[in-house]
Structure formats: C-alpha cells, structure tokens
Coordinates of C-alpha atoms in Angstrom, one line a residue:
Chain A
X112 CA 13.0 -16.1 28.5
X113 CA 13.8 -17.7 25.2
X114 CA 14.7 -15.3 22.4
X115 CA 16.0 -15.5 18.8
X116 CA 17.7 -12.2 18.1
X117 CA 20.8 -12.0 15.9
X118 CA 23.9 -10.4 17.6
X119 CA 24.3 -8.0 14.6
X120 CA 22.2 -7.2 11.6
X121 CA 23.2 -6.0 8.2
X122 CA 21.5 -2.9 6.7
X123 CA 19.9 -3.0 3.3
X124 CA 22.1 -0.1 2.4
X125 CA 25.3 -2.2 3.1
X126 CA 24.0 -5.2 1.2
X127 CA 23.1 -3.2 -1.8
X128 CA 26.5 -1.5 -1.9
X129 CA 28.4 -4.7 -1.5
X130 CA 26.3 -6.6 -4.1
X131 CA 26.5 -3.8 -6.6
X132 CA 30.2 -3.5 -6.2
X133 CA 30.6 -7.2 -6.7
X134 CA 32.2 -7.7 -3.2
X135 CA 29.3 -10.0 -2.2
X136 CA 26.9 -12.0 -4.4
X137 CA 23.2 -11.7 -4.1
X138 CA 23.0 -15.5 -3.9
X139 CA 25.4 -15.9 -0.9
X140 CA 23.6 -13.0 0.9
X141 CA 20.3 -14.7 0.3
X142 CA 21.6 -18.1 1.5
X143 CA 22.7 -16.6 4.8
X144 CA 19.1 -15.4 5.4
X145 CA 17.6 -18.7 4.2
X146 CA 19.8 -20.5 6.7
X147 CA 18.5 -18.3 9.6
X148 CA 14.9 -19.1 8.5
X149 CA 15.6 -22.8 8.2
X150 CA 17.2 -22.7 11.7
X151 CA 14.6 -20.7 13.6
X152 CA 11.3 -20.1 11.7
X153 CA 9.7 -23.3 13.0
X154 CA 9.7 -21.6 16.4
X155 CA 8.7 -18.1 15.3
X156 CA 6.4 -18.8 12.3
X157 CA 7.1 -15.5 10.6
X158 CA 6.4 -16.9 7.2
X159 CA 3.4 -18.5 5.5
X160 CA 5.5 -19.3 2.5
X161 CA 9.3 -19.2 2.1
X162 CA 10.1 -18.7 -1.6
X163 CA 13.5 -20.4 -1.7
X164 CA 13.6 -21.4 -5.3
X165 CA 12.1 -18.2 -6.7
X166 CA 14.4 -16.1 -4.5
X167 CA 17.5 -18.0 -5.6
X168 CA 16.6 -17.6 -9.2
X169 CA 16.1 -13.8 -8.7
X170 CA 19.5 -13.6 -6.8
X171 CA 21.3 -15.4 -9.6
X172 CA 19.8 -13.1 -12.2
X173 CA 21.0 -10.1 -10.2
X174 CA 24.5 -11.5 -9.9
X175 CA 24.6 -12.0 -13.7
X176 CA 23.5 -8.4 -14.2
X177 CA 26.2 -7.1 -11.8
X178 CA 28.8 -9.2 -13.7
X179 CA 27.7 -7.5 -16.9
X180 CA 28.3 -4.1 -15.2
X181 CA 24.7 -3.1 -15.0
X182 CA 23.3 -0.8 -12.3
X183 CA 20.8 -3.2 -10.6
X184 CA 19.1 -0.7 -8.4
X185 CA 19.0 0.7 -4.8
X186 CA 18.0 -2.7 -3.3
X187 CA 20.6 -4.8 -5.3
X188 CA 20.5 -8.3 -3.8
X189 CA 18.5 -7.2 -0.7
X190 CA 16.1 -9.9 0.5
X191 CA 12.6 -8.6 1.3
X192 CA 9.9 -10.4 3.2
X193 CA 6.4 -9.3 2.0
X194 CA 3.1 -9.5 4.0
X195 CA 0.8 -12.2 2.6
X196 CA -1.9 -9.8 1.6
X197 CA 0.2 -8.4 -1.3
X198 CA -0.3 -10.2 -4.6
X199 CA 2.6 -12.1 -6.0
X200 CA 2.0 -13.5 -9.5
X201 CA 1.7 -17.3 -9.5
X202 CA 2.8 -17.4 -5.8
X203 CA 0.4 -18.3 -3.0
X204 CA -1.2 -15.2 -1.4
X205 CA -3.5 -16.1 1.5
X206 CA -4.0 -13.1 3.7
X207 CA -3.7 -15.8 6.4
X208 CA -7.2 -16.9 5.6
X209 CA -8.6 -20.3 4.8
X210 CA -10.8 -18.6 2.1
X211 CA -7.6 -17.9 0.1
X212 CA -5.5 -20.8 1.3
X213 CA -4.6 -22.0 -2.2
X214 CA -4.9 -18.8 -4.3
X215 CA -2.2 -17.9 -6.8
X216 CA -2.9 -14.3 -8.0
X217 CA -2.6 -13.7 -11.7
X218 CA -0.7 -10.5 -11.2
X219 CA 1.9 -8.7 -9.0
X220 CA 1.1 -5.9 -6.6
X221 CA 2.8 -2.6 -7.8
X222 CA 4.8 -2.7 -4.6
X223 CA 6.1 -6.2 -5.3
X224 CA 7.0 -5.2 -8.9
X225 CA 8.8 -2.1 -7.8
X226 CA 10.9 -4.1 -5.2
X227 CA 11.9 -6.6 -7.9
X228 CA 12.7 -3.7 -10.3
X229 CA 15.0 -2.2 -7.7
X230 CA 17.0 -5.4 -7.4
X231 CA 15.4 -6.9 -4.3
X232 CA 14.9 -10.6 -3.9
X233 CA 11.5 -11.7 -2.5
X234 CA 12.4 -14.2 0.2
X235 CA 8.9 -15.1 1.4
X236 CA 5.3 -14.2 2.3
X237 CA 4.8 -13.3 6.0
X238 CA 2.1 -14.4 8.5
X239 CA -0.5 -11.9 9.6
X240 CA -3.8 -11.5 11.3
X241 CA -6.5 -12.8 8.9
X242 CA -7.2 -10.0 6.3
X243 CA -5.1 -7.7 8.5
X244 CA -7.7 -7.7 11.3
X245 CA -6.0 -7.9 14.6
X246 CA -3.2 -6.6 16.8
X247 CA -1.3 -9.8 17.7
X248 CA -1.1 -12.1 14.6
X249 CA -3.1 -14.6 16.7
X250 CA -6.0 -14.3 14.2
X251 CA -4.0 -16.1 11.4
X252 CA -5.8 -19.3 10.1
X253 CA -2.3 -20.9 10.0
X254 CA -1.3 -20.3 13.7
X255 CA 0.3 -17.4 15.5
X256 CA 3.7 -15.8 15.0
X257 CA 5.9 -15.5 18.1
X258 CA 7.9 -12.5 19.2
X259 CA 11.6 -13.1 18.6
X260 CA 12.5 -11.3 21.8
X261 CA 10.4 -13.7 23.9
X262 CA 8.7 -16.7 22.3
X263 CA 5.9 -16.7 24.8
X264 CA 4.8 -13.2 23.6
X265 CA 3.0 -11.9 20.5
X266 CA 4.8 -9.9 17.9
X267 CA 1.9 -7.5 17.6
X268 CA -0.1 -7.2 14.4
X269 CA -1.5 -7.4 12.0
X270 CA 1.9 -7.4 10.2
X271 CA 3.4 -9.5 12.9
X272 CA 5.2 -11.9 10.6
X273 CA 7.0 -9.0 8.8
X274 CA 8.0 -7.4 12.1
X275 CA 9.3 -10.7 13.5
X276 CA 11.1 -11.5 10.3
X277 CA 13.2 -8.3 10.5
X278 CA 13.7 -8.7 14.3
X279 CA 14.8 -12.3 14.0
X280 CA 17.3 -11.6 11.2
X281 CA 15.3 -13.6 8.6
X282 CA 15.3 -10.6 6.3
X283 CA 17.0 -7.2 6.5
X284 CA 13.8 -5.4 5.5
X285 CA 10.1 -6.3 5.1
X286 CA 6.8 -4.9 3.8
X287 CA 3.5 -4.6 5.8
X288 CA 0.2 -2.8 5.5
X289 CA -1.2 -0.4 8.1
X290 CA -4.9 0.2 8.5
X291 CA -5.0 1.2 12.2
X292 CA -1.4 0.6 13.3
X293 CA -0.7 -2.7 11.7
X294 CA 2.9 -1.7 10.8
X295 CA 3.8 0.6 13.6
X296 CA 2.5 -1.4 16.6
X297 CA 4.3 -4.7 15.7
X298 CA 7.4 -2.7 14.9
X299 CA 7.2 -1.3 18.4
X300 CA 6.7 -4.7 20.0
X301 CA 9.5 -6.3 18.0
X302 CA 12.0 -3.5 18.4
X303 CA 12.3 -2.5 14.7
X304 CA 11.4 0.6 12.6
X305 CA 8.0 0.7 11.0
X306 CA 6.4 3.3 8.7
X307 CA 2.9 4.1 7.7
X308 CA 3.2 6.5 4.6
X309 CA 0.9 9.3 3.7
X310 CA -2.3 7.9 2.3
X311 CA -1.9 7.8 -1.5
X312 CA 1.9 7.8 -1.2
X313 CA 2.3 4.1 -1.9
X314 CA 0.2 2.2 -4.4
X315 CA -2.5 -0.1 -3.1
X316 CA -2.8 -1.9 -6.4
X317 CA -2.5 -5.6 -5.5
X318 CA -3.1 -5.1 -1.8
X319 CA -6.0 -7.2 -0.6
X320 CA -8.4 -4.5 0.6
X321 CA -9.5 -4.3 4.2
X322 CA -10.6 -0.7 4.7
X323 CA -9.8 1.2 1.5
X324 CA -9.8 4.7 2.9
X325 CA -7.3 3.7 5.7
X326 CA -5.1 1.0 4.2
X327 CA -1.5 1.9 3.3
X328 CA 1.5 -0.2 2.5
X329 CA 4.9 0.6 4.2
X330 CA 8.3 -0.7 5.2
X331 CA 9.9 -2.4 8.2
X332 CA 13.7 -2.1 8.8
X333 CA 16.4 -2.2 11.4
X334 CA 17.3 1.5 10.7
X335 CA 15.4 4.6 9.9
X336 CA 17.6 5.1 6.8
X337 CA 16.8 1.6 5.5
X338 CA 13.1 2.3 6.0
X339 CA 13.4 5.5 3.9
X340 CA 15.4 3.7 1.2
X341 CA 12.6 1.0 0.8
X342 CA 9.9 3.7 1.1
X343 CA 11.4 5.6 -1.8
X344 CA 11.5 2.4 -3.9
X345 CA 7.8 1.4 -3.3
X346 CA 6.4 4.9 -3.2
X347 CA 5.3 7.3 -6.0
X348 CA 2.5 7.7 -8.4
X349 CA 0.8 4.6 -9.8
X350 CA -2.0 5.0 -12.4
X351 CA -3.4 1.6 -11.3
X352 CA -4.4 3.1 -7.9
X353 CA -7.1 5.8 -8.3
X354 CA -6.1 7.2 -4.9
X355 CA -2.4 7.5 -5.7
X356 CA -0.9 11.0 -5.3
X357 CA 0.5 12.3 -8.6
X358 CA 2.6 15.1 -7.1
X359 CA 6.2 14.1 -6.4
X360 CA 7.3 13.8 -2.7
X361 CA 10.5 15.6 -1.5
X362 CA 13.4 13.1 -1.1
X363 CA 13.2 11.2 2.1
X364 CA 17.0 10.7 2.2
X365 CA 18.5 14.1 1.3
X366 CA 17.8 15.8 4.6
X367 CA 17.7 12.7 6.9
X368 CA 20.8 13.7 8.8
X369 CA 19.9 17.4 9.1
X370 CA 18.9 17.1 12.8
X371 CA 16.0 18.8 14.6
X372 CA 17.5 22.2 15.5
X373 CA 14.8 24.8 15.4
X374 CA 12.0 22.4 14.7
X375 CA 8.8 22.7 16.8
X376 CA 7.5 19.3 18.0
X377 CA 4.3 18.7 19.9
X378 CA 3.6 15.9 22.3
X379 CA 0.0 14.7 22.0
X380 CA -1.2 15.2 25.6
X381 CA -4.3 13.0 25.2
X382 CA -2.0 10.0 24.5
X383 CA 0.2 10.8 27.6
X384 CA -2.2 9.8 30.3
X385 CA -5.7 11.2 29.5
X386 CA -6.7 8.0 27.7
X387 CA -6.9 4.9 29.9
X388 CA -4.7 1.9 29.3
X389 CA -1.4 3.5 28.2
X390 CA 1.3 2.2 30.5
X391 CA 3.2 4.7 32.6
X392 CA 6.4 3.0 31.5
X393 CA 5.6 3.8 27.8
X394 CA 4.6 7.4 28.7
X395 CA 7.9 7.8 30.6
X396 CA 9.9 6.6 27.6
X397 CA 8.1 9.0 25.3
X398 CA 9.0 11.8 27.7
X399 CA 12.6 10.7 27.5
X400 CA 12.4 10.9 23.7
X401 CA 11.0 14.4 24.0
X402 CA 13.9 15.4 26.3
X403 CA 16.4 14.0 23.8
X404 CA 14.8 16.0 21.0
X405 CA 14.9 19.2 22.9
X406 CA 18.5 18.6 23.9
X407 CA 19.2 18.4 20.1
X408 CA 17.7 21.8 19.6
X409 CA 14.0 21.2 19.0
X410 CA 11.3 23.1 20.8
X411 CA 9.1 20.4 22.4
X412 CA 5.7 21.3 24.0
X413 CA 2.5 19.5 24.9
X414 CA -0.3 20.0 22.4
X415 CA -3.9 18.9 22.4
X416 CA -5.8 16.8 19.8
X417 CA -9.2 16.6 21.5
X418 CA -10.8 14.4 19.0
X419 CA -8.2 11.7 19.6
X420 CA -10.4 10.7 22.6
X421 CA -13.0 9.4 20.2
X422 CA -10.8 7.8 17.6
X423 CA -11.0 4.2 18.8
X424 CA -14.7 4.2 18.6
X425 CA -14.8 6.0 15.3
X426 CA -12.2 3.6 13.8
X427 CA -14.1 0.5 15.0
X428 CA -17.2 1.7 13.1
X429 CA -15.5 3.0 9.9
X430 CA -13.0 0.2 9.4
X431 CA -15.5 -2.7 9.8
X432 CA -18.0 -0.8 7.6
X433 CA -15.5 -0.6 4.8
X434 CA -14.4 -4.2 5.4
X435 CA -18.0 -5.5 5.3
X436 CA -18.2 -4.1 1.8
X437 CA -14.7 -5.1 0.6
X438 CA -15.0 -8.7 1.8
X439 CA -18.3 -9.3 0.1
X440 CA -16.1 -10.3 -2.9
X441 CA -15.2 -13.6 -1.2
X442 CA -18.3 -15.4 -2.4
X443 CA -16.9 -18.7 -3.8
X444 CA -17.4 -17.7 -7.4
X445 CA -14.3 -16.4 -9.1
X446 CA -11.4 -17.4 -6.9
X447 CA -10.5 -18.9 -3.5
X448 CA -12.5 -21.4 -1.5
X449 CA -15.9 -22.8 -2.6
X450 CA -18.0 -24.9 -0.3
X451 CA -20.8 -26.3 -2.4
X452 CA -24.5 -25.7 -1.7
X453 CA -27.8 -26.5 -3.5
X454 CA -28.3 -22.9 -4.4
X455 CA -26.1 -19.9 -5.1
X456 CA -27.0 -18.3 -1.7
X457 CA -26.3 -21.6 0.1
X458 CA -23.0 -21.9 -1.6
X459 CA -22.1 -18.3 -0.7
X460 CA -23.1 -18.9 3.0
X461 CA -21.3 -22.2 3.2
X462 CA -18.1 -20.8 1.7
X463 CA -18.0 -17.7 3.9
X464 CA -19.0 -19.5 7.1
X465 CA -16.2 -22.1 6.6
X466 CA -13.6 -19.7 5.0
X467 CA -13.6 -16.8 7.5
X468 CA -12.3 -16.9 11.0
X469 CA -14.1 -15.4 14.0
X470 CA -12.5 -11.9 14.0
X471 CA -13.3 -11.4 10.3
X472 CA -16.9 -12.5 11.0
X473 CA -17.2 -10.1 13.9
X474 CA -15.9 -7.2 11.8
X475 CA -18.1 -8.0 8.8
X476 CA -21.2 -8.2 11.1
X477 CA -20.2 -5.0 13.0
X478 CA -19.8 -3.2 9.7
X479 CA -23.0 -4.5 8.2
X480 CA -24.8 -3.4 11.3
X481 CA -23.2 0.1 11.4
X482 CA -24.2 0.6 7.8
X483 CA -27.8 -0.7 8.1
X484 CA -30.9 1.4 7.9
X485 CA -31.8 2.9 11.2
X486 CA -28.2 2.8 12.6
X487 CA -26.2 4.5 9.8
X488 CA -26.6 8.0 11.1
X489 CA -25.9 7.1 14.8
X490 CA -22.8 5.0 14.1
X491 CA -21.1 5.4 10.7
X492 CA -22.3 8.9 10.0
X493 CA -21.2 10.1 13.5
X494 CA -17.8 8.4 13.1
X495 CA -17.2 10.2 9.8
X496 CA -17.9 13.5 11.6
X497 CA -15.4 12.6 14.3
X498 CA -12.9 12.0 11.5
X499 CA -13.5 15.6 10.2
X500 CA -13.0 17.0 13.7
X501 CA -9.8 15.1 14.0
X502 CA -8.5 16.4 10.7
X503 CA -9.4 20.0 11.9
X504 CA -7.5 19.4 15.2
X505 CA -4.4 18.2 13.3
X506 CA -4.6 21.2 10.8
X507 CA -4.7 23.6 13.7
X508 CA -1.8 22.0 15.5
X509 CA 0.3 21.7 12.4
X510 CA -0.1 25.4 11.7
X511 CA 2.1 25.9 14.8
X512 CA 4.2 22.7 14.9
X513 CA 6.3 20.8 12.4
X514 CA 5.8 17.2 13.8
X515 CA 4.2 15.4 16.7
X516 CA 5.4 12.8 19.2
X517 CA 3.4 10.1 21.0
X518 CA 3.7 6.5 22.2
X519 CA 3.3 3.9 19.4
X520 CA 1.8 1.0 21.4
X521 CA 0.1 1.4 24.9
X522 CA 2.1 -1.5 26.2
X523 CA 5.1 -3.8 25.5
X524 CA 4.5 -7.2 23.9
X525 CA 1.9 -9.2 25.8
X526 CA 1.6 -13.0 26.2
X527 CA 0.0 -15.2 23.6
X528 CA -3.7 -15.8 24.5
X529 CA -3.7 -12.9 27.0
X530 CA -6.1 -10.7 25.1
X531 CA -7.9 -13.1 22.7
X532 CA -11.1 -13.6 24.8
X533 CA -12.3 -10.0 24.7
X534 CA -12.1 -8.1 21.3
X535 CA -12.4 -4.7 22.9
X536 CA -9.3 -5.3 25.1
X537 CA -7.4 -6.2 21.9
X538 CA -8.7 -3.1 20.0
X539 CA -7.3 -0.7 22.6
X540 CA -3.8 -1.7 21.3
X541 CA -4.4 0.6 18.3
X542 CA -5.4 3.7 20.3
X543 CA -2.2 5.7 19.6
X544 CA -1.8 4.7 15.9
X545 CA -5.4 5.0 14.7
X546 CA -5.5 8.9 14.4
X547 CA -2.9 8.9 11.6
X548 CA -4.9 6.4 9.5
X549 CA -8.2 8.3 10.0
X550 CA -6.6 11.5 8.6
X551 CA -4.2 9.8 6.1
X552 CA -1.0 11.3 7.6
X553 CA 2.4 9.6 7.7
X554 CA 3.8 8.2 11.0
X555 CA 6.8 6.1 12.0
X556 CA 7.6 4.0 15.1
X557 CA 11.2 4.1 16.2
X558 CA 12.7 1.7 18.8
X559 CA 13.4 3.6 22.0
X560 CA 14.7 1.3 24.8
X561 CA 12.8 -1.4 26.6
X562 CA 10.5 -1.8 29.5
X563 CA 11.0 -3.5 32.9
X564 CA 10.0 -6.8 31.3
X565 CA 13.0 -6.4 28.9
X566 CA 10.7 -6.0 25.9
X567 CA 11.1 -3.3 23.3
X568 CA 9.3 0.0 23.4
X569 CA 8.8 2.3 20.4
X570 CA 7.9 5.9 20.1
X571 CA 5.9 7.4 17.3
X572 CA 6.6 10.5 15.2
X573 CA 3.7 11.9 13.2
X574 CA 4.0 14.5 10.4
X575 CA 1.7 16.4 8.1
X576 CA 0.7 14.7 4.8
X577 CA 3.6 14.3 2.3
X578 CA 6.1 15.5 5.0
X579 CA 7.8 12.2 5.3
X580 CA 11.2 13.9 4.8
X581 CA 10.7 15.8 8.0
X582 CA 9.4 12.6 9.8
X583 CA 12.5 10.6 8.8
X584 CA 14.7 13.5 10.0
X585 CA 13.2 13.5 13.5
X586 CA 13.2 9.7 13.6
X587 CA 16.8 9.6 12.6
X588 CA 17.8 12.1 15.3
X589 CA 16.0 9.9 17.9
X590 CA 17.6 6.8 16.6
X591 CA 21.2 8.1 16.7
X592 CA 20.7 9.7 20.1
X593 CA 19.3 6.5 21.5
X594 CA 22.4 4.5 20.3
Chain B
X287 CA -24.0 -1.6 31.0
X288 CA -27.8 -1.6 31.7
X289 CA -29.4 -5.0 31.5
X290 CA -32.6 -3.4 30.2
X291 CA -31.1 -2.0 27.0
X292 CA -28.5 -4.3 25.4
X293 CA -26.8 -2.5 22.6
X294 CA -27.6 -5.2 20.1
X295 CA -30.0 -8.2 20.4
X296 CA -29.5 -11.8 19.3
X297 CA -32.2 -11.3 16.8
X298 CA -30.4 -8.3 15.3
X299 CA -27.1 -10.2 15.1
X300 CA -28.8 -13.2 13.4
X301 CA -30.3 -10.8 10.8
X302 CA -26.9 -9.1 10.2
X303 CA -25.3 -12.5 9.8
X304 CA -27.8 -13.4 7.2
X305 CA -27.3 -10.1 5.3
X306 CA -23.5 -10.8 5.4
X307 CA -24.0 -14.4 4.2
X308 CA -22.7 -16.0 7.4
X309 CA -24.3 -18.9 9.4
X310 CA -23.9 -18.8 13.2
X311 CA -24.4 -21.7 15.6
X312 CA -26.4 -21.0 18.8
X313 CA -23.2 -20.7 20.8
X314 CA -21.6 -18.3 18.3
X315 CA -24.8 -16.2 18.2
X316 CA -24.6 -15.8 22.0
X317 CA -20.9 -15.1 22.0
X318 CA -20.9 -12.6 19.1
X319 CA -24.0 -10.8 20.5
X320 CA -22.0 -10.2 23.7
X321 CA -18.8 -9.2 21.9
X322 CA -20.5 -6.9 19.4
X323 CA -22.5 -5.4 22.3
X324 CA -19.2 -4.5 24.0
X325 CA -17.9 -2.7 20.9
X326 CA -21.1 -0.8 20.4
X327 CA -21.2 0.0 24.1
X328 CA -17.8 1.6 23.7
X329 CA -19.0 3.5 20.6
X330 CA -21.7 5.2 22.7
X331 CA -19.1 8.0 23.4
X332 CA -19.3 8.8 19.7
X333 CA -23.1 8.3 19.5
X334 CA -23.5 10.8 22.3
X335 CA -21.5 13.6 20.6
X336 CA -23.3 16.7 19.4
X337 CA -22.0 17.0 15.8
X338 CA -24.6 19.0 14.0
X339 CA -23.1 21.1 11.2
X340 CA -19.9 19.0 11.0
X341 CA -19.3 17.8 7.5
X342 CA -18.7 14.0 7.4
X343 CA -15.3 12.9 6.1
X344 CA -15.3 9.6 4.3
X345 CA -11.9 9.8 2.8
X346 CA -8.5 11.4 3.7
X347 CA -8.0 12.8 0.2
X348 CA -10.2 15.1 -1.8
X349 CA -11.1 12.5 -4.4
X350 CA -11.5 13.3 -8.1
X351 CA -12.6 11.0 -10.8
X352 CA -9.7 9.4 -12.5
X353 CA -10.0 8.7 -16.2
X354 CA -7.6 7.6 -18.9
X355 CA -7.7 7.3 -22.7
X356 CA -9.6 4.2 -23.9
X357 CA -6.6 2.4 -25.1
X358 CA -5.9 -1.3 -25.0
X359 CA -3.3 -2.0 -22.3
X360 CA -1.7 -5.1 -20.7
X361 CA -4.5 -7.3 -19.4
X362 CA -4.9 -10.3 -17.2
X363 CA -4.6 -13.6 -19.1
X364 CA -8.1 -15.1 -19.3
X365 CA -6.8 -18.7 -18.9
X366 CA -4.8 -17.8 -15.8
X367 CA -7.7 -16.1 -14.2
X368 CA -10.1 -18.9 -14.9
X369 CA -7.5 -21.4 -13.6
X370 CA -8.0 -19.9 -10.1
X371 CA -11.8 -20.3 -10.2
X372 CA -13.4 -23.1 -8.1
X373 CA -15.6 -24.2 -11.1
X374 CA -15.5 -23.2 -14.8
X375 CA -17.6 -24.2 -17.8
X376 CA -17.1 -23.0 -21.4
X377 CA -14.6 -20.3 -20.4
X378 CA -16.9 -18.9 -17.8
X379 CA -17.4 -19.1 -14.0
X380 CA -19.8 -21.8 -13.1
X381 CA -22.3 -21.3 -10.2
X382 CA -25.2 -23.3 -8.7
X383 CA -28.7 -22.7 -10.0
X384 CA -29.9 -19.1 -9.6
X385 CA -33.3 -19.1 -11.3
X386 CA -36.2 -20.2 -9.2
X387 CA -34.3 -19.5 -6.0
X388 CA -36.0 -17.7 -3.1
X389 CA -34.5 -14.2 -2.7

C-alpha cells in the first residue's frame, strides 16, 4: 500500500519557540512545508488552493517583527491549513462547491483573523465535502482527497483535506469544522488529533453555515498539546457571533499534564456493541484505552446514554432541515455562480441545479421535506425531542462522571467509492460523533493504534460543556500512555 | 420495507425539489426518491417514539437576544461586495424580470 507519511513531524509549539527566539525563520519553516506540498499534494489533493505568495509575505512580515524584538504570538511562524468553508478576505473560498468556485469573500472569518494575529501563516485552503456534507471528502466538486496512510482510501470527512494535510506533513496544524463529526472522524481515519469545541466556544463568524445549531470550528494537530494551543488562539468571545459564549473558559494548557488520577470516566455502552456497524476491532481498541486510563488511576465504568440509539435519525432530520434554510441564500443574486434564465425563478433554479452536487441536493430536499406542512411534527419536531432526551441523559451521567469515552469512527478508513452509492451507509460513519453536536458538548479524537489493515484508529473523549481543560487532560494521558 | 407504503413518493420529491428551487431529471427523480426513502425509513425509529410531554430542543444553548449600541462600526466595502456579484447595475444587484412573473 502506497503511503505519504513523514518520518517525523514538528510540533507547532516547537516551531513557535524556534521562530520567536530567532533560531529559525518563519520563511524557511514555511518553505519546508511548501516543498512537501509541491512534492506530494498532486497525489493526495488536500488543498483546493495553496496560498504560496500570501503565506510567504506573511512569513517575511513575522521575521521582520521578530528581528525588531516583538512578541509575535503563540503561533509565531506556524503554517496553518484552513478548511475551504472559512472566509479569507480576497482569497478564493469555495466550500468545494461549483456554486462558489470563484468567490473571493470581502472579509475574514474571526478564526482566520485570530490565527494571523497569533503569528500563524495561512498556507492554504483545504478540500472538503461540498458544504461540509459528507464523511469521506468524496463529495467535493473538485475531486476527492486521498488518505496519506493509503492512497486508495478516503481520509474521512467532511474536513478530509485538513486531516490529510496534517497527516502528510503539509502543515503542522489545520482548522476544520464539525457538524456531526467532520473534524473527529477524519482525524481518526488519518491518525491525527481532532477537536470539536463546546458549541459557542469558537466563533462561527465567517464560517459558511451548514447547520447553525450544530456547526463548530476546531483544530487538527499531531499532538494533543498543539490542538489545545491552536484552540486557545481561535476560541473565546466574539461579538460578531450571536451564539458566542461570553464567559471565559479555564485554560486548556495549565492542567494538561495533571493526569487522570481520581477521575471518573464512563464508557458509553451503546457505542460499544449495541448499535450495529461498529467494528469489533475499534471496540477492542476503545477497551484498551479504558484499561490504560484505569491503570493511570481513573475509575472507568460502563454508562448508558439510551437516547444515543436514536441520534443518527434525529441528526439526519435536524441537520438537513437547518441546511435547507441556510443554503437558500445561494440564489445567483449577490455572489457566486449565476446561470441565466428568463425569469428570476428560472435563474434561481438554473443556478442551484447546476451549482450544487448530488449530496447537497439530497440534504436540501430532505430538510425541506422534514420541515413541510404535514410532516413537521412527525420528523423535525420528534427529532428535537430526541435531542432533549439526549441532553437529559448526558446531564444525568455527568452528575456522576467527569468525562466519557467511546470510539470516534465505527471503522478504519475505507476505500474510495466503497460507500458512495448508498447515502445511508455513508451516514452511519457519524454514529459515534453526532451526540456531542446535538447537545453542544466538546469532544476530541486521539490516535490510538491501528487496525489489522494497518490504518489508524482513534478513540473519542467527551466532556461536559466548557470542560475542555478536563478533556485535554484525559486525551493527553492517553496520548502519552500510547507512545 | 413494505412495497405498499413507500416512505416518500416521486410526486412528493418532485414537489419538494420545486420548493427548494432544484430541477431533477427523470433518472434523478427515481434515484433521489429511493435514497430519500431509505433515510426516512431509518428515521421511523424516531417517528415511532412516544415523546409526549418532552420539550423540543432546537438549540444547545439557552439563547438570548443579543443587542449592541447603535454605533457606526467597521463595515464591508460596498464596491468590494458588488464586485463579487454576478450582475450589477447602478451600484445595485441586477436580477431578471420579477414583475409579471407567475408565482
């Protein structure tokens, strides 16, 4: 099997220290990554756009500031790859859709701005499933991304380009968005760390909306600590996002090495065999992770989240319902593609029919249907009640436990084309990650060994809202025990 | 799946496509009807639940209205915004004829 995995990878923490101290320059650091991209991205296709010139200019500016003795920030000279659904001012932002193929946003997403303010260099925009709808990055209008561990396999999705970019050594860290697992599942399949923050913890300003009550932006990294460093940079209150949490979060880094001694950790029993389609190998790995945590002093027990049995159905009613509303803005009037028609309605129809791919059309129609008169109560209404039950289940479990453990993805990376003919088969990939999105809680996927096919397996740690510090602590323990 | 009661008919899919401003070919209509049917079939587990008295939850956070002082702030540049539009006339977005059109 053909793979493109670097022998060693630098951490963002190391890069920032060396650049800030003047030992390395931001420019030479960037050039090393650009060389990797030039060498191998034709095979992997992690990027829709590589921002060579813009990144070089940013790197030079950072080196000048270091020379002047300025403190550049926690990501001094660290290249960052950003998913192509986050707005970058004057730089193409496509969501991997034909409808936005040539769109240059007039503003930066808050996350993009905060990365730049922290000294990061934006190295490129990464490939994704169109409008973040998918679990394999095969729904990109510009062709799929391949898994760096095996080029015949998918990287997962929808943030597959960001996950692949970190795994292939194209960028030390990356940014994705997670609506039902779109950061954690590709992180698991590519053998990197991926985090979905607490809903409201990271600004959605400038994130192209898919399902607004579920979407959250988060980091990919090679280490848990790097993920926490990037998360601290992009997180925090933003007045431009009306759902942004104004209370400060406890530091993600201060307690990261405090271990798990005395913590109570629950394993979600429904995701350990009750729900069909989760491979025994993945379940076995998750049990090994549980054993490791108890060896490190945690109390680990099975717990029940009964409503998780209904999450997949609830999610695939709620997310399409919100998407059908959010994507009505792509009408050929103000920006993006326009395909002409005699009347306004014809122009709208021509534009959307030509501009959207099949999966986006399916979800728009499913959502429109779930919200339509006569079906609203049976589908959307019921799904929202399942969501309430789920939140109650989590509240009850968190009254006795500090954090939870489960698989991230039900399987290791699958072959390109293996699951594209049947949408429901593809949707099942999200079964372990969806619950956190429905309730808005944080969760992380940490690499934890590999399967019999040699492909990476990740385990997931879930924590109560705003308890990322605890989540990173448990993840860091697993990471160091695994190494 | 019972052949007698398909979860969604081609007629319904065609109507939904129209509402969502999408045009489907005959082959697409058949395929999407089958695929959407499979998703709705899966959703029958939720449809079958007895959830009377459970309060629906549309959002993970208790949402409050967010307001700010009415002060002029940094704004998008009008020219830059219009630059990204498919068609512009006199500093405004241009669209095909609306008046006289069938709804």
